[in-house]
PDB file of C-alpha atoms and ligand atoms in Angstrom:
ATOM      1  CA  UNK A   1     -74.827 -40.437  -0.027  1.00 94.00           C
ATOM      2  CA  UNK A   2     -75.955 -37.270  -2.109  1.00 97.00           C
ATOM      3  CA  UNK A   3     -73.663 -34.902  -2.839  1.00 98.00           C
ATOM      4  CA  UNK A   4     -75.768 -31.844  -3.865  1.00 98.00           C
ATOM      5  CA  UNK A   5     -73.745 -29.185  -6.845  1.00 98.00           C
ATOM      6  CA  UNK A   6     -74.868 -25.462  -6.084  1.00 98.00           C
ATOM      7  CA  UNK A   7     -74.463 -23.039  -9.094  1.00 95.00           C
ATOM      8  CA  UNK A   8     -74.668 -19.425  -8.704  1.00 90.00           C
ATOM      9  CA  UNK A   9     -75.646 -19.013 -12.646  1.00 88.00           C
ATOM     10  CA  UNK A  10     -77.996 -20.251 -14.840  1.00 91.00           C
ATOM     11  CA  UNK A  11     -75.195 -20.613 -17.570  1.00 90.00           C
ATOM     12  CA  UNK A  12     -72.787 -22.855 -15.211  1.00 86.00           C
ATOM     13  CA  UNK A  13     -75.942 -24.952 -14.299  1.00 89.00           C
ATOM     14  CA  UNK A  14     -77.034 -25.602 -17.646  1.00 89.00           C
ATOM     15  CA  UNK A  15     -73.203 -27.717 -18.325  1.00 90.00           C
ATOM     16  CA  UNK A  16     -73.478 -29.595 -15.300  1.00 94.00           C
ATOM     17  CA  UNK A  17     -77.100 -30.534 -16.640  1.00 95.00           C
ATOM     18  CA  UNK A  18     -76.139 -32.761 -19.528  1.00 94.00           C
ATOM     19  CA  UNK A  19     -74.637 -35.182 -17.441  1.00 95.00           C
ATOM     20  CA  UNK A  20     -77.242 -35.861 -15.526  1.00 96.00           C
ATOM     21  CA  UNK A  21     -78.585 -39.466 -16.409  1.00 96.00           C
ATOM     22  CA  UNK A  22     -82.025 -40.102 -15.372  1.00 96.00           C
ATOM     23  CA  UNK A  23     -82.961 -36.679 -14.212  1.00 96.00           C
ATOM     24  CA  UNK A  24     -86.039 -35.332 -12.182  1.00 97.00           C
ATOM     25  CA  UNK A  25     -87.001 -31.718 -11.840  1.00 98.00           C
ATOM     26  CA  UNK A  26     -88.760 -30.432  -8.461  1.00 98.00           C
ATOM     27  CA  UNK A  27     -90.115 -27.357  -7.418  1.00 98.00           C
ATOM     28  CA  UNK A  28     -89.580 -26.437  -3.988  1.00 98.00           C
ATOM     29  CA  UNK A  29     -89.345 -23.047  -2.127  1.00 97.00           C
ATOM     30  CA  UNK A  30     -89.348 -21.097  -5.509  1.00 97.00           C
ATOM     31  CA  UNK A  31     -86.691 -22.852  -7.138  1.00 97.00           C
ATOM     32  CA  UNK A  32     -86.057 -25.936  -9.639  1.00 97.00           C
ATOM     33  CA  UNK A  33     -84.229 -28.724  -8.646  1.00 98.00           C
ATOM     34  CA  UNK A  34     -82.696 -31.272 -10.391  1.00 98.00           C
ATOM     35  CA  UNK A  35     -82.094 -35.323  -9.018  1.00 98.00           C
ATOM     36  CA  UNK A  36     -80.399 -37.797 -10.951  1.00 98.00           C
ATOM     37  CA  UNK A  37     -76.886 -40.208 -11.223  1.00 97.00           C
ATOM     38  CA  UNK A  38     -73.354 -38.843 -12.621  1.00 94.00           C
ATOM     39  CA  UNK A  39     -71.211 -41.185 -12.940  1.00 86.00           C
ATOM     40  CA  UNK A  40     -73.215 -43.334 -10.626  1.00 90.00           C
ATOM     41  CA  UNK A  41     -73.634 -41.130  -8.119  1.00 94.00           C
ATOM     42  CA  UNK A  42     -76.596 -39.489  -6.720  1.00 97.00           C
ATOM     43  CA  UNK A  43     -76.563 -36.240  -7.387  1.00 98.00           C
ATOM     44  CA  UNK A  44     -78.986 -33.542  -6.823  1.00 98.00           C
ATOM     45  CA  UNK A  45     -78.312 -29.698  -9.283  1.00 98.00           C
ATOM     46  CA  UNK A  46     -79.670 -26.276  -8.101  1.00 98.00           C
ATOM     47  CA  UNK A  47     -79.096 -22.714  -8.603  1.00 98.00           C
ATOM     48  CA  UNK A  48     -78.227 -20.907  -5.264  1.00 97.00           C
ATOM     49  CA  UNK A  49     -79.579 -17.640  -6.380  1.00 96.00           C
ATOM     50  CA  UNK A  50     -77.609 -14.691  -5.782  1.00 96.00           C
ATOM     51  CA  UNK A  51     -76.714 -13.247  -2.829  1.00 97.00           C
ATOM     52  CA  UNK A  52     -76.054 -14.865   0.723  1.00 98.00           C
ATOM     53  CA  UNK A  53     -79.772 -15.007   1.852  1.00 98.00           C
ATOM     54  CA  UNK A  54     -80.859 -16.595  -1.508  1.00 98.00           C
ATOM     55  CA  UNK A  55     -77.997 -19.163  -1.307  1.00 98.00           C
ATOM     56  CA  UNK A  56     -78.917 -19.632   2.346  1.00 98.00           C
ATOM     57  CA  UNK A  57     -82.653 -20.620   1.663  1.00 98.00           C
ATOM     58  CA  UNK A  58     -81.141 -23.088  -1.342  1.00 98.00           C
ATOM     59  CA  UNK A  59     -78.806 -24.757   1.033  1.00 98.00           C
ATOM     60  CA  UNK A  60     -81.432 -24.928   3.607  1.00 98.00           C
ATOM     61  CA  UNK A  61     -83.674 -26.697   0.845  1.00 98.00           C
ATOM     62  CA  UNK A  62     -80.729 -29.073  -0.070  1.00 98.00           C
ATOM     63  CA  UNK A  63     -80.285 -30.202   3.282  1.00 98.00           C
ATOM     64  CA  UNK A  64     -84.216 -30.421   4.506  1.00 98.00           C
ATOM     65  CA  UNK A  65     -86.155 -31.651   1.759  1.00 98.00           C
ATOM     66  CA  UNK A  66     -83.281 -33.517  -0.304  1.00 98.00           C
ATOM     67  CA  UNK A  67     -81.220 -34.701   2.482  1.00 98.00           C
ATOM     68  CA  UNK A  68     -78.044 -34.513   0.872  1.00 98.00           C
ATOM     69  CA  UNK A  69     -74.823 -35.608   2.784  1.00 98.00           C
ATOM     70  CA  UNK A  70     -72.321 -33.215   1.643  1.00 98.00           C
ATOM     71  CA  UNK A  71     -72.596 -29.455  -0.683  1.00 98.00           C
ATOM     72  CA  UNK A  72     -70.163 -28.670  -3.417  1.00 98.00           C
ATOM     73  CA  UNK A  73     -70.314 -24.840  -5.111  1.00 98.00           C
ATOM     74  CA  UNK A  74     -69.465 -24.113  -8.440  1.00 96.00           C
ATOM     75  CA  UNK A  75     -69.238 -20.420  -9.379  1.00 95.00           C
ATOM     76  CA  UNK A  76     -66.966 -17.101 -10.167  1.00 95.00           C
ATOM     77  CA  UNK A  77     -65.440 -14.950  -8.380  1.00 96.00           C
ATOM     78  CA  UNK A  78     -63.594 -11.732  -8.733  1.00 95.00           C
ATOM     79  CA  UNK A  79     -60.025 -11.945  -7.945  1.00 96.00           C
ATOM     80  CA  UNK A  80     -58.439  -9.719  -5.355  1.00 97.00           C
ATOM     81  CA  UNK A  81     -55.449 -11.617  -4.178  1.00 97.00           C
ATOM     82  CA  UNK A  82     -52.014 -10.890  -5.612  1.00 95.00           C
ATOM     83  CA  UNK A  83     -51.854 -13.095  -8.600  1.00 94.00           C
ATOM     84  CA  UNK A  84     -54.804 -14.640  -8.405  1.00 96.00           C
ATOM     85  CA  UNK A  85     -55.864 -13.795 -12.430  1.00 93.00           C
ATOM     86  CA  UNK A  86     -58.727 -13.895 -14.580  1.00 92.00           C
ATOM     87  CA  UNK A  87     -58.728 -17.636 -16.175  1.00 94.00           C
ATOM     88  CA  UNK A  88     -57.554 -18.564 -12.230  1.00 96.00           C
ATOM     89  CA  UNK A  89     -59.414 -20.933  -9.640  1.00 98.00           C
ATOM     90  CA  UNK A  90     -59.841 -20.194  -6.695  1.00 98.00           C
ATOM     91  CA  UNK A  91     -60.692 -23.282  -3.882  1.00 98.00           C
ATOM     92  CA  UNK A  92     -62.191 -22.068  -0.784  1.00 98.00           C
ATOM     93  CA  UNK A  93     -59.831 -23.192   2.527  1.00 98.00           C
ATOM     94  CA  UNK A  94     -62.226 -21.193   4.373  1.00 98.00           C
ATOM     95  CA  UNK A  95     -64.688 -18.316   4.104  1.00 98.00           C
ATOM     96  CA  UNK A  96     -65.749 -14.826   5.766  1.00 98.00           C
ATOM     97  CA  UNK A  97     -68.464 -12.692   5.129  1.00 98.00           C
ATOM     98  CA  UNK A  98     -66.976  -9.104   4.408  1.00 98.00           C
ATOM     99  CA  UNK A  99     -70.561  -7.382   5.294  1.00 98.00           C
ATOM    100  CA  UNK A 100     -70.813  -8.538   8.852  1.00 98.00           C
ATOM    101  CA  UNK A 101     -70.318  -5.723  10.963  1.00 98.00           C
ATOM    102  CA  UNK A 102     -72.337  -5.833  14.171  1.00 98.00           C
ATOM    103  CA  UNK A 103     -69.493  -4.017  16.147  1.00 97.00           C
ATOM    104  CA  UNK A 104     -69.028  -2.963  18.937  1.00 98.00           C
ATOM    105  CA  UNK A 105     -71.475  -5.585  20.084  1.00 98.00           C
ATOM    106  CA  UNK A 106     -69.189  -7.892  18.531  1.00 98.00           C
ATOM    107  CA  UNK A 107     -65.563  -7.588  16.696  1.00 97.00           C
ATOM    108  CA  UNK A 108     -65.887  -6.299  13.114  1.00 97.00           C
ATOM    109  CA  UNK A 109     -66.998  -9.466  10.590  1.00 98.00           C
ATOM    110  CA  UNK A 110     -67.441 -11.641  13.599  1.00 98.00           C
ATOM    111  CA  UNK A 111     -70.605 -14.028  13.257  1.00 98.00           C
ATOM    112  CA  UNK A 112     -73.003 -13.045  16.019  1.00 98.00           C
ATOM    113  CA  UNK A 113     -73.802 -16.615  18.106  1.00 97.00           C
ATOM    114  CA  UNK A 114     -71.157 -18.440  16.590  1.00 98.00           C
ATOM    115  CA  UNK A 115     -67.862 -16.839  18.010  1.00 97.00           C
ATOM    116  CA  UNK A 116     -65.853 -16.999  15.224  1.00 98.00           C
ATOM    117  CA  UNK A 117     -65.358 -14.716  12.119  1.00 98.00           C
ATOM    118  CA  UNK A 118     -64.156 -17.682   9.522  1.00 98.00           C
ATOM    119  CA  UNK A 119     -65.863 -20.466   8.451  1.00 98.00           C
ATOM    120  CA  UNK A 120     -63.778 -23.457   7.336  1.00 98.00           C
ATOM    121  CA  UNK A 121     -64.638 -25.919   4.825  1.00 98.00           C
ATOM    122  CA  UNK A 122     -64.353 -29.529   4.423  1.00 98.00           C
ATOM    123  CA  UNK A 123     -60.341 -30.543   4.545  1.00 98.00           C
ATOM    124  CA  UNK A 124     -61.388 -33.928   2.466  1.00 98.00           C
ATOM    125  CA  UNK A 125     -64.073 -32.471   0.057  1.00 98.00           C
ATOM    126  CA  UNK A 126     -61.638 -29.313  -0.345  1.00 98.00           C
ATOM    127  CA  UNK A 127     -58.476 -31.543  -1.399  1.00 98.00           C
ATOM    128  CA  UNK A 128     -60.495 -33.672  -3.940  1.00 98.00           C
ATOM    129  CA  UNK A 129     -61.602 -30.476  -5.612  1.00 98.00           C
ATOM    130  CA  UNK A 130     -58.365 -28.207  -5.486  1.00 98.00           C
ATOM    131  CA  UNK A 131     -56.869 -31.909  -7.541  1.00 98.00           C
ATOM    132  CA  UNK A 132     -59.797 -31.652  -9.774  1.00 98.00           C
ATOM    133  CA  UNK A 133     -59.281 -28.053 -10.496  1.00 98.00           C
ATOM    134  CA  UNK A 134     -55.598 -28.119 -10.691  1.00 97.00           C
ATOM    135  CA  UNK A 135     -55.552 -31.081 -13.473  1.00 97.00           C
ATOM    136  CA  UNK A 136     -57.910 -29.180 -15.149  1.00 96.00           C
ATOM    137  CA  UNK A 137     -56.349 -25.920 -15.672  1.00 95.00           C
ATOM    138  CA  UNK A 138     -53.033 -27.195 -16.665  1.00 92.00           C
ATOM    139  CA  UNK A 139     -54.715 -29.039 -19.100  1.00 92.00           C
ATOM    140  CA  UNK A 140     -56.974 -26.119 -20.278  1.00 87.00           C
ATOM    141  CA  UNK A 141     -53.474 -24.004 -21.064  1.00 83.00           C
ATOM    142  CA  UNK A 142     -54.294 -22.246 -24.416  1.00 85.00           C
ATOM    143  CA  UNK A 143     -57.766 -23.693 -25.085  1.00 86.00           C
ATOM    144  CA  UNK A 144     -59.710 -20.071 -24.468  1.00 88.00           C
ATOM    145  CA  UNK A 145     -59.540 -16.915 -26.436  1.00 84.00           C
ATOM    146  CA  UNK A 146     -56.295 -15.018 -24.864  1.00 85.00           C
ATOM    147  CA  UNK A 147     -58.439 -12.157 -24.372  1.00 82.00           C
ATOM    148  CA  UNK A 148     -60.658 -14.281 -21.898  1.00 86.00           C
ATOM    149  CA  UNK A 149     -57.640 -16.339 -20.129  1.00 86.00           C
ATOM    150  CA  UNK A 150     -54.046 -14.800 -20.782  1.00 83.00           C
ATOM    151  CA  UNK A 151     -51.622 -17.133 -20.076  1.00 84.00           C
ATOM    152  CA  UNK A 152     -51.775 -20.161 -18.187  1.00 91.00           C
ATOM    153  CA  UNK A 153     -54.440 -20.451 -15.366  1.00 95.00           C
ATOM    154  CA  UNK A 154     -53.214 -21.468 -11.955  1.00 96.00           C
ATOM    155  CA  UNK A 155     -55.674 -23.021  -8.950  1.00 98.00           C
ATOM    156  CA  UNK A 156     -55.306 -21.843  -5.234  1.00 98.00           C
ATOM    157  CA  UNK A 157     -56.029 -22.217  -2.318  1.00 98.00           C
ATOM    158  CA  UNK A 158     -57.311 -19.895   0.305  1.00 98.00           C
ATOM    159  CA  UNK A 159     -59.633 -17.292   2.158  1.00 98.00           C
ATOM    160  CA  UNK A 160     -62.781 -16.310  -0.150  1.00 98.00           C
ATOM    161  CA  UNK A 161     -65.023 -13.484   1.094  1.00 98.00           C
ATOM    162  CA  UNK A 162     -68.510 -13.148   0.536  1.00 98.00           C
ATOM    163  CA  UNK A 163     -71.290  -9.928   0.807  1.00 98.00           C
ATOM    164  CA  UNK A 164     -74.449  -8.808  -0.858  1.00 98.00           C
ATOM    165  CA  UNK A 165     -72.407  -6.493  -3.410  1.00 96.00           C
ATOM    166  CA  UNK A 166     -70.220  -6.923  -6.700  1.00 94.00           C
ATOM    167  CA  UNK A 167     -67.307  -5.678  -6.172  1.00 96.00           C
ATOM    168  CA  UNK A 168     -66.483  -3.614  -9.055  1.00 92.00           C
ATOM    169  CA  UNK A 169     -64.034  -0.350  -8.108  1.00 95.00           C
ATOM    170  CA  UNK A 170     -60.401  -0.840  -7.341  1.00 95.00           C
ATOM    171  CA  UNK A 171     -60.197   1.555  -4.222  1.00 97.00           C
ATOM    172  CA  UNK A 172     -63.306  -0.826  -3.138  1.00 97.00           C
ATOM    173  CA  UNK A 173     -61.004  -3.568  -3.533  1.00 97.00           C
ATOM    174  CA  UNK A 174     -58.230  -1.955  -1.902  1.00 97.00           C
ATOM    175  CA  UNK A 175     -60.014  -0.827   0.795  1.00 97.00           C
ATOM    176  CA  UNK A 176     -61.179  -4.079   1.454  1.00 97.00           C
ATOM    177  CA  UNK A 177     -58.127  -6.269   1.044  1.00 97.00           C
ATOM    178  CA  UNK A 178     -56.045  -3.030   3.783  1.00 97.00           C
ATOM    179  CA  UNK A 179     -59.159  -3.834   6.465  1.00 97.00           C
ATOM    180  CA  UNK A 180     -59.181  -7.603   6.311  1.00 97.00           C
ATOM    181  CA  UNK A 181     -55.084  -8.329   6.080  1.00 97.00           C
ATOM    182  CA  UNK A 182     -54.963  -6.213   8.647  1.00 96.00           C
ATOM    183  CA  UNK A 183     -56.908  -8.900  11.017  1.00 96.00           C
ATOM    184  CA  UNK A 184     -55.001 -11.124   9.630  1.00 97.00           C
ATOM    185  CA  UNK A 185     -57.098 -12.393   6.530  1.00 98.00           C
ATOM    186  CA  UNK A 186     -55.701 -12.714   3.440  1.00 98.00           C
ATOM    187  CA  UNK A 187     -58.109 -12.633   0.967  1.00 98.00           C
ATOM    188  CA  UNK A 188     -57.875 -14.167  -2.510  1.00 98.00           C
ATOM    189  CA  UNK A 189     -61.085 -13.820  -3.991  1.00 98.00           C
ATOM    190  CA  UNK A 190     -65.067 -12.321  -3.313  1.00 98.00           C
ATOM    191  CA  UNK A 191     -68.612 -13.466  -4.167  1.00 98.00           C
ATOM    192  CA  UNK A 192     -71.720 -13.036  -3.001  1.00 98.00           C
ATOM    193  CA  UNK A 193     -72.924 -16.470  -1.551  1.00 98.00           C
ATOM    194  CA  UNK A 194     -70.571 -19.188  -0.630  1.00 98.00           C
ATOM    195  CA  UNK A 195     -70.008 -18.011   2.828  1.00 98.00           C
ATOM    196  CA  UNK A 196     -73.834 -18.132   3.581  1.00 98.00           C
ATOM    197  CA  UNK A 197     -73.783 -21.819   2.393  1.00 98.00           C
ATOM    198  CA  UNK A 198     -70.347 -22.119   4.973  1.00 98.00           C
ATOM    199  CA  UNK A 199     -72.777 -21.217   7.617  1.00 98.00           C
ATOM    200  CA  UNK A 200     -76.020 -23.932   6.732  1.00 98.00           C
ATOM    201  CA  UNK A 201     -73.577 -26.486   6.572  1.00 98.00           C
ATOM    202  CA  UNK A 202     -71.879 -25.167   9.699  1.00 98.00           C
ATOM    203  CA  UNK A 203     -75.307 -25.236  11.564  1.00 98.00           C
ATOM    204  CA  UNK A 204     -75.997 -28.841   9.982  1.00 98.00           C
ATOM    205  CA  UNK A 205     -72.845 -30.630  10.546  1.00 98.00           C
ATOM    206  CA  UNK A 206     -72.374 -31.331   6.602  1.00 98.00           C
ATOM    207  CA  UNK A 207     -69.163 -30.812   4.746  1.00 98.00           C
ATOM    208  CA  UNK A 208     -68.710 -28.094   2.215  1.00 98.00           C
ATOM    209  CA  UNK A 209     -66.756 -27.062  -0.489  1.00 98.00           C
ATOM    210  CA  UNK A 210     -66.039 -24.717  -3.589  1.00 98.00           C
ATOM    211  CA  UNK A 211     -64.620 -23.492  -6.044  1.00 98.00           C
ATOM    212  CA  UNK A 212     -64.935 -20.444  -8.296  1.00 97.00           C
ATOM    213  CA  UNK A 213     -63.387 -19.381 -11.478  1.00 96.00           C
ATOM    214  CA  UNK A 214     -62.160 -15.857 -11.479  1.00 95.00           C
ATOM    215  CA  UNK A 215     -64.203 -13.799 -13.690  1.00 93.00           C
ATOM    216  CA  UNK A 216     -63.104 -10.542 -13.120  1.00 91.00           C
ATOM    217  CA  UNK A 217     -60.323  -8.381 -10.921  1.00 92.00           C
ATOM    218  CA  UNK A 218     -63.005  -6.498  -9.038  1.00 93.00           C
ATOM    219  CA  UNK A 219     -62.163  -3.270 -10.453  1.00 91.00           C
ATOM    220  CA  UNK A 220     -63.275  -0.537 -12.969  1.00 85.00           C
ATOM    221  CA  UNK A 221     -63.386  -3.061 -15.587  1.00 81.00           C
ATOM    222  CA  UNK A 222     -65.376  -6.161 -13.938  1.00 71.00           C
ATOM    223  CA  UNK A 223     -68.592  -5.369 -15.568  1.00 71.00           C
ATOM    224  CA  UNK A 224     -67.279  -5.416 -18.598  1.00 70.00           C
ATOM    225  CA  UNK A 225     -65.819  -8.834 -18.831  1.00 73.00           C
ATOM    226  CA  UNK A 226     -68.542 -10.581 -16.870  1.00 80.00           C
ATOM    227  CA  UNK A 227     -71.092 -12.020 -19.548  1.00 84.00           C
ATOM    228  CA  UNK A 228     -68.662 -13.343 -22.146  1.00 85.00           C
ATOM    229  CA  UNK A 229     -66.343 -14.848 -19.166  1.00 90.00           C
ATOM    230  CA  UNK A 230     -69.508 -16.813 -17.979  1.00 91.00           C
ATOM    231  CA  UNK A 231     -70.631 -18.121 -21.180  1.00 89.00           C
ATOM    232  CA  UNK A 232     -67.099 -19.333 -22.503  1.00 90.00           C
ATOM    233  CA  UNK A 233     -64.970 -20.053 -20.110  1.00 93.00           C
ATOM    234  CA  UNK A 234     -66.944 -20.441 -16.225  1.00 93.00           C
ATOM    235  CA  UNK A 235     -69.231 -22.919 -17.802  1.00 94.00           C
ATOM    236  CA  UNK A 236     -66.409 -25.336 -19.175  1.00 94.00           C
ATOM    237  CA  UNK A 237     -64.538 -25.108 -15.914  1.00 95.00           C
ATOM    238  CA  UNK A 238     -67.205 -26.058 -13.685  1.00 95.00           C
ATOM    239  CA  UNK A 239     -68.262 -28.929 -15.846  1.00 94.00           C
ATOM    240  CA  UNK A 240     -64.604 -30.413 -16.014  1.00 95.00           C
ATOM    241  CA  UNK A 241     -63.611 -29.934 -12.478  1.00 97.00           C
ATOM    242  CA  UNK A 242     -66.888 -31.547 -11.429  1.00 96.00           C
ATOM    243  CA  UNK A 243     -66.730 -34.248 -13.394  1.00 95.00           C
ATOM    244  CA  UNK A 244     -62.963 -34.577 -12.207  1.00 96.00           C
ATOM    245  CA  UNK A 245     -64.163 -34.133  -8.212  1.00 96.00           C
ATOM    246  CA  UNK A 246     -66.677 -36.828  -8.747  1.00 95.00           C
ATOM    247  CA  UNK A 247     -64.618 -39.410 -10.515  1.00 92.00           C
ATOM    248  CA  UNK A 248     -62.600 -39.183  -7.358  1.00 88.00           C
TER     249      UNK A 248
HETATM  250  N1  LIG B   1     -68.721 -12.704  -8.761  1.00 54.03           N
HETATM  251  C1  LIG B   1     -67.906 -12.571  -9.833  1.00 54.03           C
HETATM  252  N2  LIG B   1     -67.226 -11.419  -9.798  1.00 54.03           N
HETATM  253  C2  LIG B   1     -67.617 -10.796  -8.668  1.00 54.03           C
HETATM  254  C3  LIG B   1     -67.300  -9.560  -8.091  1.00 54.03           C
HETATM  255  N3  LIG B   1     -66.444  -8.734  -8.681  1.00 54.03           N
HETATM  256  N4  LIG B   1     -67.906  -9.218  -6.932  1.00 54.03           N
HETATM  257  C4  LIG B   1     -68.790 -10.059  -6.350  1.00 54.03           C
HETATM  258  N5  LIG B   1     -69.145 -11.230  -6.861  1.00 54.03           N
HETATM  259  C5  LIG B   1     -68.566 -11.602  -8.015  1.00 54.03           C
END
């Protein structure tokens, strides 16, 4: 059974990488992908791209020419749920895309053919990794530059949102969080692909799940923070709560 690892960034990918023991690159569809054991395990590594059609075409890839049984996504996120901080994990309970708006031919972030606006992900899959994470970030207390991660990092579950934008204005944010909780969905955290992923492994019957650091609050200052987040702190989380998930 292949569990395939999507990474939105080069930078996360690159971590995961090392552990790979006997690895083989292909090119398929545009994009490099990476087959090999960790920890005995097949394992295939790619980079979704950014963006829910990129990540769509990836997942697509995964499922068609790799045939892997089950998807696991790595990434960051900006945080937008009360408490949900920088240095924070966020694991997906289920996702919606915050750009879907085909009303009034259907209700406002409905998915068009699918009758439903959320898409859940894997109860098993999703459990492993919130353990991972959790064990992780307890034991990561004080390890990171406090200007990076102040305090100690907590993992949650919940509701991530994805769309084609980065969220990076505080009324944007507000705006946002007043339109969804007002349909009744609380949302802790946004990025651009993981609900397009949700929807492949909807459409193909294979369980999903992620995870995502938060980078960034999704305000005036997200930009900012971004690279040096990624390169210190996103890359060690996704390699230690993957290699947690997959010891499990
Ligand atoms: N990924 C990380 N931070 C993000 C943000 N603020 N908006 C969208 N995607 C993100």
């Amino acid at each position: 059974m292949t569990t395939a690892i999507l990474s939105a960034l080069q930078e996360e990918q690159s971590s995961l990488l090392q552990h790979l023991q006997r690895p083989r690159r292909t090119m398929h569809a545009g994009r490099v992908f990476w087959q090999g054991d960790w920890h005995g395990r097949p394992v295939v590594l790619a980079l979704s791209g950014i963006g829910k059609v990129a990540a769509a075409t990836t997942a697509t890839a995964l499922v068609e020419r790799f045939g892997v049984a089950r998807i696991v996504f790595t990434g960051v996120a900006g945080g937008v749920g009360d408490g949900v901080q920088v240095g924070d994990v966020v694991v997906a309970h289920d996702y919606v895309q915050h750009d879907m708006d085909a009303s009034p031919l259907f209700p406002r972030w409905e998915l068009p053919g699918y009758a439903r606006t959320r898409l859940r992900c894997d109860t098993a899959l999703t459990a492993m990794l919130l353990e991972a994470a959790s064990a992780y970030v307890q034991s990561a207390t004080g390890q990171f530059d406090s200007k990076l991660v102040a305090g100690q990092p907590r993992a949650h579950r919940g509701l991530i949102a994805s769309g084609d934008r980065f969220v990076c204005a505080a009324q944007e944010v507000q705006n946002l969080r007043t339109a969804l909780t007002s349909a009744g969905h609380e949302v802790l955290a946004v990025e651009m692909e993981g609900a397009a992923v949700a929807q492949v492994c909807h459409d193909y019957g294979l369980p999903f799940a992620a995870m995502r650091t938060i980078s960034d609050r999704a305000d005036d200052s997200a930009h900012v923070d971004f690279p040096a987040f990624v390169n210190t702190v996103a890359t060690r989380y996704a390699e230690h709560i993957i290699q947690g998930f997959l010891q499990k």
